[in-house]
Short mmCIF file of C-alpha atoms in Angstrom, two decimals:
data_model
loop_
_atom_site.label_atom_id
_atom_site.label_comp_id
_atom_site.label_asym_id
_atom_site.label_seq_id
_atom_site.Cartn_x
_atom_site.Cartn_y
_atom_site.Cartn_z
CA UNK A 894 -23.16 -33.62 31.56
CA UNK A 895 -21.05 -36.33 30.63
CA UNK A 896 -22.44 -36.92 26.83
CA UNK A 897 -22.87 -33.38 26.15
CA UNK A 898 -19.75 -31.70 27.91
CA UNK A 899 -18.12 -30.56 24.41
CA UNK A 900 -20.82 -28.45 24.41
CA UNK A 901 -22.15 -24.97 23.65
CA UNK A 902 -24.66 -22.90 26.38
CA UNK A 903 -25.88 -22.21 23.51
CA UNK A 904 -26.59 -22.10 19.70
CA UNK A 905 -28.51 -20.36 16.76
CA UNK A 906 -29.34 -21.99 14.54
CA UNK A 907 -30.65 -20.05 11.13
CA UNK A 908 -31.29 -19.69 7.87
CA UNK A 909 -33.28 -21.14 5.06
CA UNK A 910 -31.41 -23.98 3.96
CA UNK A 911 -34.02 -25.78 6.52
CA UNK A 912 -32.87 -30.24 5.73
CA UNK A 913 -29.88 -28.20 7.17
CA UNK A 914 -30.55 -27.17 10.16
CA UNK A 915 -32.82 -30.34 10.79
CA UNK A 916 -29.53 -32.38 9.95
CA UNK A 917 -27.99 -29.92 13.04
CA UNK A 918 -30.36 -30.56 15.21
CA UNK A 919 -31.23 -33.89 14.88
CA UNK A 920 -27.18 -34.34 15.80
CA UNK A 921 -27.97 -32.33 19.14
CA UNK A 922 -30.10 -34.79 19.96
CA UNK A 923 -28.73 -37.37 19.69
CA UNK A 924 -26.44 -35.92 22.93
CA UNK A 925 -29.19 -36.24 25.14
CA UNK A 926 -31.80 -39.22 26.37
CA UNK A 927 -35.88 -38.41 23.94
CA UNK A 928 -36.99 -37.42 28.01
CA UNK A 929 -34.04 -35.06 28.32
CA UNK A 930 -34.92 -32.70 25.26
CA UNK A 931 -37.62 -29.58 26.07
CA UNK A 932 -39.17 -28.73 22.40
CA UNK A 933 -41.33 -25.56 22.30
CA UNK A 934 -42.51 -22.87 19.84
CA UNK A 935 -41.30 -19.63 20.20
CA UNK A 936 -45.72 -17.70 19.62
CA UNK A 937 -46.50 -19.73 22.13
CA UNK A 938 -43.33 -20.03 24.87
CA UNK A 939 -41.72 -16.12 25.48
CA UNK A 940 -38.03 -15.55 26.36
CA UNK A 941 -38.67 -15.47 30.36
CA UNK A 942 -40.32 -18.98 29.93
CA UNK A 943 -37.77 -20.85 27.77
CA UNK A 944 -34.82 -18.74 30.69
CA UNK A 945 -37.20 -20.72 33.56
CA UNK A 946 -37.22 -24.53 31.69
CA UNK A 947 -33.94 -23.69 31.22
CA UNK A 948 -32.46 -23.08 34.94
CA UNK A 949 -34.99 -25.96 35.76
CA UNK A 950 -32.63 -29.10 35.66
CA UNK A 951 -33.63 -32.55 34.87
CA UNK A 952 -35.21 -34.54 37.76
CA UNK A 953 -32.75 -38.13 36.16
CA UNK A 954 -29.45 -35.34 36.81
CA UNK A 955 -28.47 -35.44 33.23
CA UNK A 956 -27.99 -32.87 30.16
CA UNK A 957 -31.23 -31.36 28.98
CA UNK A 958 -31.87 -29.91 25.87
CA UNK A 959 -33.99 -27.11 25.17
CA UNK A 960 -35.49 -26.98 21.92
CA UNK A 961 -36.68 -23.42 20.58
CA UNK A 962 -38.07 -23.05 17.71
CA UNK A 963 -39.29 -20.02 15.66
CA UNK A 964 -37.88 -17.52 17.25
CA UNK A 965 -38.10 -14.65 14.40
CA UNK A 966 -41.47 -15.20 13.59
CA UNK A 967 -43.37 -17.85 11.79
CA UNK A 968 -44.03 -17.04 7.60
CA UNK A 969 -47.89 -15.09 7.28
CA UNK A 970 -49.97 -16.10 3.61
CA UNK A 971 -47.79 -13.60 2.53
CA UNK A 972 -44.25 -14.91 3.28
CA UNK A 973 -43.64 -12.19 5.75
CA UNK A 974 -42.25 -13.26 9.68
CA UNK A 975 -44.94 -12.14 12.04
CA UNK A 976 -44.58 -12.89 15.82
CA UNK A 977 -41.21 -13.13 16.52
CA UNK A 978 -40.22 -12.63 19.74
CA UNK A 979 -39.92 -8.81 20.74
CA UNK A 980 -36.54 -6.70 23.07
CA UNK A 981 -37.83 -7.97 26.40
CA UNK A 982 -38.18 -12.31 25.14
CA UNK A 983 -34.32 -10.98 23.60
CA UNK A 984 -33.49 -9.10 27.02
CA UNK A 985 -34.90 -12.26 29.20
CA UNK A 986 -32.30 -14.53 26.45
CA UNK A 987 -29.60 -11.91 26.96
CA UNK A 988 -28.70 -12.74 31.02
CA UNK A 989 -29.97 -16.24 31.60
CA UNK A 990 -26.78 -16.46 28.86
CA UNK A 991 -24.43 -14.25 31.67
CA UNK A 992 -25.08 -16.59 34.02
CA UNK A 993 -26.54 -19.85 31.66
CA UNK A 994 -27.48 -23.60 33.86
CA UNK A 995 -24.29 -25.78 34.05
CA UNK A 996 -26.04 -29.19 32.60
CA UNK A 997 -28.51 -27.04 29.62
CA UNK A 998 -27.78 -26.39 26.13
CA UNK A 999 -30.01 -24.53 24.68
CA UNK A 1000 -30.77 -24.16 21.09
CA UNK A 1001 -32.96 -21.46 19.26
CA UNK A 1002 -34.25 -22.16 16.10
CA UNK A 1003 -34.33 -18.80 13.56
CA UNK A 1004 -35.19 -18.87 9.33
CA UNK A 1005 -33.57 -14.99 8.97
CA UNK A 1006 -32.22 -13.95 12.02
CA UNK A 1007 -29.29 -11.02 10.75
CA UNK A 1008 -25.49 -11.40 12.55
CA UNK A 1009 -26.32 -8.15 13.76
CA UNK A 1010 -29.29 -8.17 15.60
CA UNK A 1011 -29.17 -8.51 19.89
CA UNK A 1012 -29.64 -12.26 19.82
CA UNK A 1013 -27.35 -13.29 17.45
CA UNK A 1014 -24.42 -11.32 18.73
CA UNK A 1015 -25.35 -12.77 22.49
CA UNK A 1016 -25.53 -16.12 20.61
CA UNK A 1017 -21.94 -15.39 19.29
CA UNK A 1018 -20.28 -14.30 22.32
CA UNK A 1019 -22.06 -16.85 24.00
CA UNK A 1020 -22.09 -19.93 22.62
CA UNK A 1021 -22.11 -20.56 18.26
CA UNK A 1022 -24.31 -18.92 16.03
CA UNK A 1023 -24.45 -21.94 12.67
CA UNK A 1024 -26.47 -19.97 10.25
CA UNK A 1025 -27.15 -22.28 6.51
CA UNK A 1026 -28.68 -19.84 3.88
CA UNK A 1027 -29.55 -20.96 -0.13
CA UNK A 1028 -29.22 -18.06 -2.25
CA UNK A 1029 -31.52 -18.58 -4.60
CA UNK A 1030 -29.79 -18.82 -8.16
CA UNK A 1031 -28.07 -21.03 -6.05
CA UNK A 1032 -30.68 -23.64 -5.81
CA UNK A 1033 -29.41 -25.39 -8.79
CA UNK A 1034 -26.39 -26.13 -7.33
CA UNK A 1035 -27.80 -27.16 -3.87
CA UNK A 1036 -30.28 -29.91 -5.48
CA UNK A 1037 -26.80 -31.49 -7.40
CA UNK A 1038 -25.47 -31.58 -3.77
CA UNK A 1039 -27.89 -32.91 -2.42
CA UNK A 1040 -28.21 -35.47 -4.52
CA UNK A 1041 -24.43 -36.78 -3.58
CA UNK A 1042 -25.16 -36.52 0.12
CA UNK A 1043 -28.29 -38.96 -0.77
CA UNK A 1044 -25.61 -41.31 -2.48
CA UNK A 1045 -27.20 -40.99 -6.03
CA UNK A 1046 -25.63 -40.12 -9.59
CA UNK A 1047 -28.02 -37.08 -11.19
CA UNK A 1048 -27.43 -34.86 -14.76
CA UNK A 1049 -27.10 -31.61 -13.97
CA UNK A 1050 -30.94 -31.14 -16.65
CA UNK A 1051 -32.00 -33.87 -13.85
CA UNK A 1052 -31.46 -31.30 -11.20
CA UNK A 1053 -33.08 -28.25 -13.44
CA UNK A 1054 -35.59 -30.22 -14.20
CA UNK A 1055 -36.53 -31.23 -10.60
CA UNK A 1056 -36.46 -27.10 -9.87
CA UNK A 1057 -38.64 -26.02 -12.46
CA UNK A 1058 -41.25 -29.50 -11.11
CA UNK A 1059 -41.04 -28.63 -7.43
CA UNK A 1060 -39.91 -24.88 -6.55
CA UNK A 1061 -37.61 -23.56 -4.22
CA UNK A 1062 -38.99 -25.38 -1.50
CA UNK A 1063 -36.16 -26.88 0.32
CA UNK A 1064 -38.19 -29.45 2.59
CA UNK A 1065 -40.29 -30.29 -0.74
CA UNK A 1066 -36.83 -30.35 -2.39
CA UNK A 1067 -34.95 -32.89 -0.42
CA UNK A 1068 -38.25 -35.72 -0.24
CA UNK A 1069 -38.12 -35.91 -3.64
CA UNK A 1070 -34.16 -36.33 -4.67
CA UNK A 1071 -35.12 -39.13 -1.19
CA UNK A 1072 -37.53 -40.98 -3.51
CA UNK A 1073 -36.32 -40.44 -6.58
CA UNK A 1074 -31.91 -41.89 -5.19
CA UNK A 1075 -34.15 -44.79 -3.01
CA UNK A 1076 -36.47 -45.60 -6.51
CA UNK A 1077 -32.42 -45.68 -9.70
CA UNK A 1078 -30.51 -47.23 -6.85
CA UNK A 1079 -27.30 -47.01 -8.93
CA UNK A 1080 -28.05 -45.94 -12.12
CA UNK A 1081 -27.99 -42.30 -13.10
CA UNK A 1082 -31.43 -39.94 -13.05
CA UNK A 1083 -32.30 -38.02 -15.42
CA UNK A 1084 -34.35 -35.42 -16.99
CA UNK A 1085 -36.58 -38.20 -18.02
CA UNK A 1086 -36.45 -40.17 -14.73
CA UNK A 1087 -37.52 -36.89 -12.51
CA UNK A 1088 -40.09 -36.11 -15.03
CA UNK A 1089 -42.24 -39.25 -14.57
CA UNK A 1090 -41.68 -40.06 -10.92
CA UNK A 1091 -41.58 -35.59 -9.89
CA UNK A 1092 -45.41 -33.75 -10.16
CA UNK A 1093 -45.69 -30.90 -10.05
CA UNK A 1094 -46.48 -29.13 -7.45
CA UNK A 1095 -45.30 -25.48 -7.75
CA UNK A 1096 -48.50 -23.17 -7.91
CA UNK A 1097 -48.19 -22.63 -12.05
CA UNK A 1098 -46.33 -25.03 -13.67
CA UNK A 1099 -46.10 -22.22 -16.61
CA UNK A 1100 -43.10 -23.66 -18.17
CA UNK A 1101 -45.26 -26.51 -19.61
CA UNK A 1102 -46.94 -23.54 -21.63
CA UNK A 1103 -43.43 -21.83 -22.30
CA UNK A 1104 -41.43 -25.28 -24.14
CA UNK A 1105 -45.04 -25.78 -25.86
CA UNK A 1106 -44.47 -22.51 -27.57
CA UNK A 1107 -41.41 -23.14 -28.16
CA UNK A 1108 -41.70 -26.66 -29.89
CA UNK A 1109 -44.75 -24.71 -32.08
CA UNK A 1110 -46.88 -27.46 -30.45
CA UNK A 1111 -50.61 -25.42 -30.88
CA UNK A 1112 -52.22 -28.44 -29.20
CA UNK A 1113 -49.76 -29.12 -26.51
CA UNK A 1114 -50.22 -24.52 -25.85
CA UNK A 1115 -53.73 -24.66 -25.84
CA UNK A 1116 -53.92 -27.56 -23.63
CA UNK A 1117 -50.72 -26.10 -21.00
CA UNK A 1118 -52.98 -22.86 -20.69
CA UNK A 1119 -56.59 -24.96 -20.24
CA UNK A 1120 -54.32 -26.91 -17.46
CA UNK A 1121 -52.79 -23.97 -15.59
CA UNK A 1122 -56.67 -22.28 -15.20
CA UNK A 1123 -57.67 -25.60 -14.26
CA UNK A 1124 -55.20 -26.24 -11.57
CA UNK A 1125 -55.71 -22.37 -10.43
CA UNK A 1126 -57.60 -21.25 -7.30
CA UNK A 1127 -58.24 -17.75 -8.40
CA UNK A 1128 -60.78 -16.61 -10.89
CA UNK A 1129 -59.18 -17.43 -14.80
CA UNK A 1130 -59.70 -13.24 -14.99
CA UNK A 1131 -56.55 -12.52 -12.24
CA UNK A 1132 -54.98 -16.07 -14.03
CA UNK A 1133 -54.54 -15.21 -17.72
CA UNK A 1134 -52.59 -12.00 -16.35
CA UNK A 1135 -49.98 -13.64 -14.82
CA UNK A 1136 -49.54 -16.36 -18.34
CA UNK A 1137 -49.08 -13.50 -20.66
CA UNK A 1138 -47.00 -11.83 -19.21
CA UNK A 1139 -44.99 -14.86 -18.65
CA UNK A 1140 -45.72 -15.66 -21.92
CA UNK A 1141 -43.76 -12.35 -23.24
CA UNK A 1142 -41.18 -12.26 -20.20
CA UNK A 1143 -40.53 -16.02 -21.87
CA UNK A 1144 -40.59 -14.60 -25.44
CA UNK A 1145 -37.98 -11.71 -24.59
CA UNK A 1146 -35.86 -14.00 -23.16
CA UNK A 1147 -35.85 -16.44 -26.35
CA UNK A 1148 -35.89 -13.49 -28.86
CA UNK A 1149 -32.76 -12.34 -26.86
CA UNK A 1150 -30.33 -15.99 -27.22
CA UNK A 1151 -31.94 -15.39 -31.10
CA UNK A 1152 -29.38 -12.26 -30.98
CA UNK A 1153 -27.23 -13.67 -29.52
CA UNK A 1154 -26.46 -17.07 -31.73
CA UNK A 1155 -26.78 -14.79 -35.01
CA UNK A 1156 -23.15 -12.77 -33.01
CA UNK A 1157 -21.85 -15.88 -32.75
CA UNK A 1158 -21.91 -16.43 -28.96
CA UNK A 1159 -22.16 -19.95 -27.80
CA UNK A 1160 -25.01 -22.12 -25.09
CA UNK A 1161 -23.30 -22.60 -22.51
CA UNK A 1162 -21.15 -18.41 -23.20
CA UNK A 1163 -24.86 -16.80 -23.16
CA UNK A 1164 -25.90 -18.75 -20.16
CA UNK A 1165 -22.74 -17.61 -18.16
CA UNK A 1166 -23.80 -14.05 -19.32
CA UNK A 1167 -27.27 -14.67 -18.11
CA UNK A 1168 -26.83 -15.92 -14.67
CA UNK A 1169 -29.53 -18.93 -16.34
CA UNK A 1170 -28.94 -22.04 -16.03
CA UNK A 1171 -27.10 -23.56 -18.92
CA UNK A 1172 -29.27 -26.37 -19.30
CA UNK A 1173 -32.44 -23.38 -19.44
CA UNK A 1174 -30.34 -21.04 -21.55
CA UNK A 1175 -29.34 -24.61 -24.38
CA UNK A 1176 -33.46 -24.98 -24.25
CA UNK A 1177 -34.24 -20.94 -25.00
CA UNK A 1178 -31.99 -21.76 -27.98
CA UNK A 1179 -33.24 -23.75 -29.54
CA UNK A 1180 -36.66 -22.79 -29.48
CA UNK A 1181 -35.01 -19.30 -30.96
CA UNK A 1182 -34.34 -21.74 -34.14
CA UNK A 1183 -37.94 -22.78 -34.17
CA UNK A 1184 -38.45 -18.92 -35.21
CA UNK A 1185 -37.61 -16.37 -37.90
CA UNK A 1186 -36.34 -13.03 -36.67
CA UNK A 1187 -39.84 -11.57 -37.98
CA UNK A 1188 -41.88 -14.26 -36.36
CA UNK A 1189 -40.56 -13.49 -32.87
CA UNK A 1190 -41.23 -10.01 -33.46
CA UNK A 1191 -43.98 -10.88 -34.74
CA UNK A 1192 -45.12 -12.69 -31.10
CA UNK A 1193 -43.61 -9.35 -29.50
CA UNK A 1194 -46.27 -7.82 -31.08
CA UNK A 1195 -49.11 -9.47 -30.71
CA UNK A 1196 -48.72 -10.42 -26.37
CA UNK A 1197 -48.32 -6.07 -26.55
CA UNK A 1198 -52.20 -6.17 -28.15
CA UNK A 1199 -52.72 -9.11 -25.71
CA UNK A 1200 -51.36 -7.05 -22.64
CA UNK A 1201 -53.85 -4.34 -23.75
CA UNK A 1202 -56.67 -6.38 -23.91
CA UNK A 1203 -56.24 -7.94 -20.88
CA UNK A 1204 -55.99 -4.13 -18.70
CA UNK A 1205 -59.89 -3.26 -20.62
CA UNK A 1206 -59.61 -2.53 -24.15
CA UNK A 1207 -60.09 -5.83 -25.10
CA UNK A 1208 -63.94 -6.96 -26.05
CA UNK A 1209 -63.48 -11.02 -24.75
CA UNK A 1210 -63.50 -12.45 -21.97
CA UNK A 1211 -59.84 -12.53 -20.81
CA UNK A 1212 -59.50 -16.22 -20.30
CA UNK A 1213 -60.48 -16.02 -24.61
CA UNK A 1214 -58.01 -13.50 -25.54
CA UNK A 1215 -55.30 -15.54 -24.39
CA UNK A 1216 -56.71 -18.17 -26.15
CA UNK A 1217 -56.70 -16.01 -29.49
CA UNK A 1218 -53.29 -15.41 -28.90
CA UNK A 1219 -51.86 -18.19 -29.01
CA UNK A 1220 -53.24 -19.52 -32.20
CA UNK A 1221 -52.23 -16.81 -34.08
CA UNK A 1222 -48.42 -16.76 -32.07
CA UNK A 1223 -48.46 -19.82 -33.90
#
């Protein structure tokens, strides 16, 4: 295995940063001829079958790469990992790694495999474990770094807006970043460019509703609520309580920022205390300035009444209760 003589017998790649995992896999693949790479799924290939592939050797006498996806399962509709390898599958890999095939590299890919699991320990002992994780509260920083890696220049506000529009799907974020960098060339990428070029793909772009309310834009608030209700694939009665709860949480944050502003706290200082992105907190401070203390207190009371109405205390349809409340909040 001339080109891959410096490679380890096994690599375990795990974590939420799928783009980085794919980059690492692409580098690993470059050590092998395309026909020498065997790609299988752990959901269809048990551990014993994987070890048989590793021991099979190559018809051409070259080094081989056996790549196994989803060793800890695939995420179902509820976001849980299911159908991952069982104890017998892991044991088969452990037995194989005690005496691995000299011309084969085994690469195992997981999403959230714990470092103290039996499989992770076996891979660490015989080869290398590569963990690529992104903490959700650090996503804005990840986006900024990804822009730099792609050769682009993005303002912090652009990163925050991109996160609001796309959500925390790293694959989608990476694709949108590549698209933005290609479009912008050497020009800096700001908030406006992101809003123009990136379509909202999150299940519910609730920020459109809260931003319109924060601007005291009644027409925009009503239009945003209607757009969200139409985009959802669920009945309006199921979506309306979520919108009401999101607006209630937003009003609470705006009230908190108003109190901090009265105490002389600056937005960036508040962002550190609130553990939120500075761009988002600056937006909250700006919205707080559009309302008096009494208006925000009344808004919180009205939203509590809306919550009661949506839980059975109202006489109107849920979406009409919401629209009525939004009009009275203006």
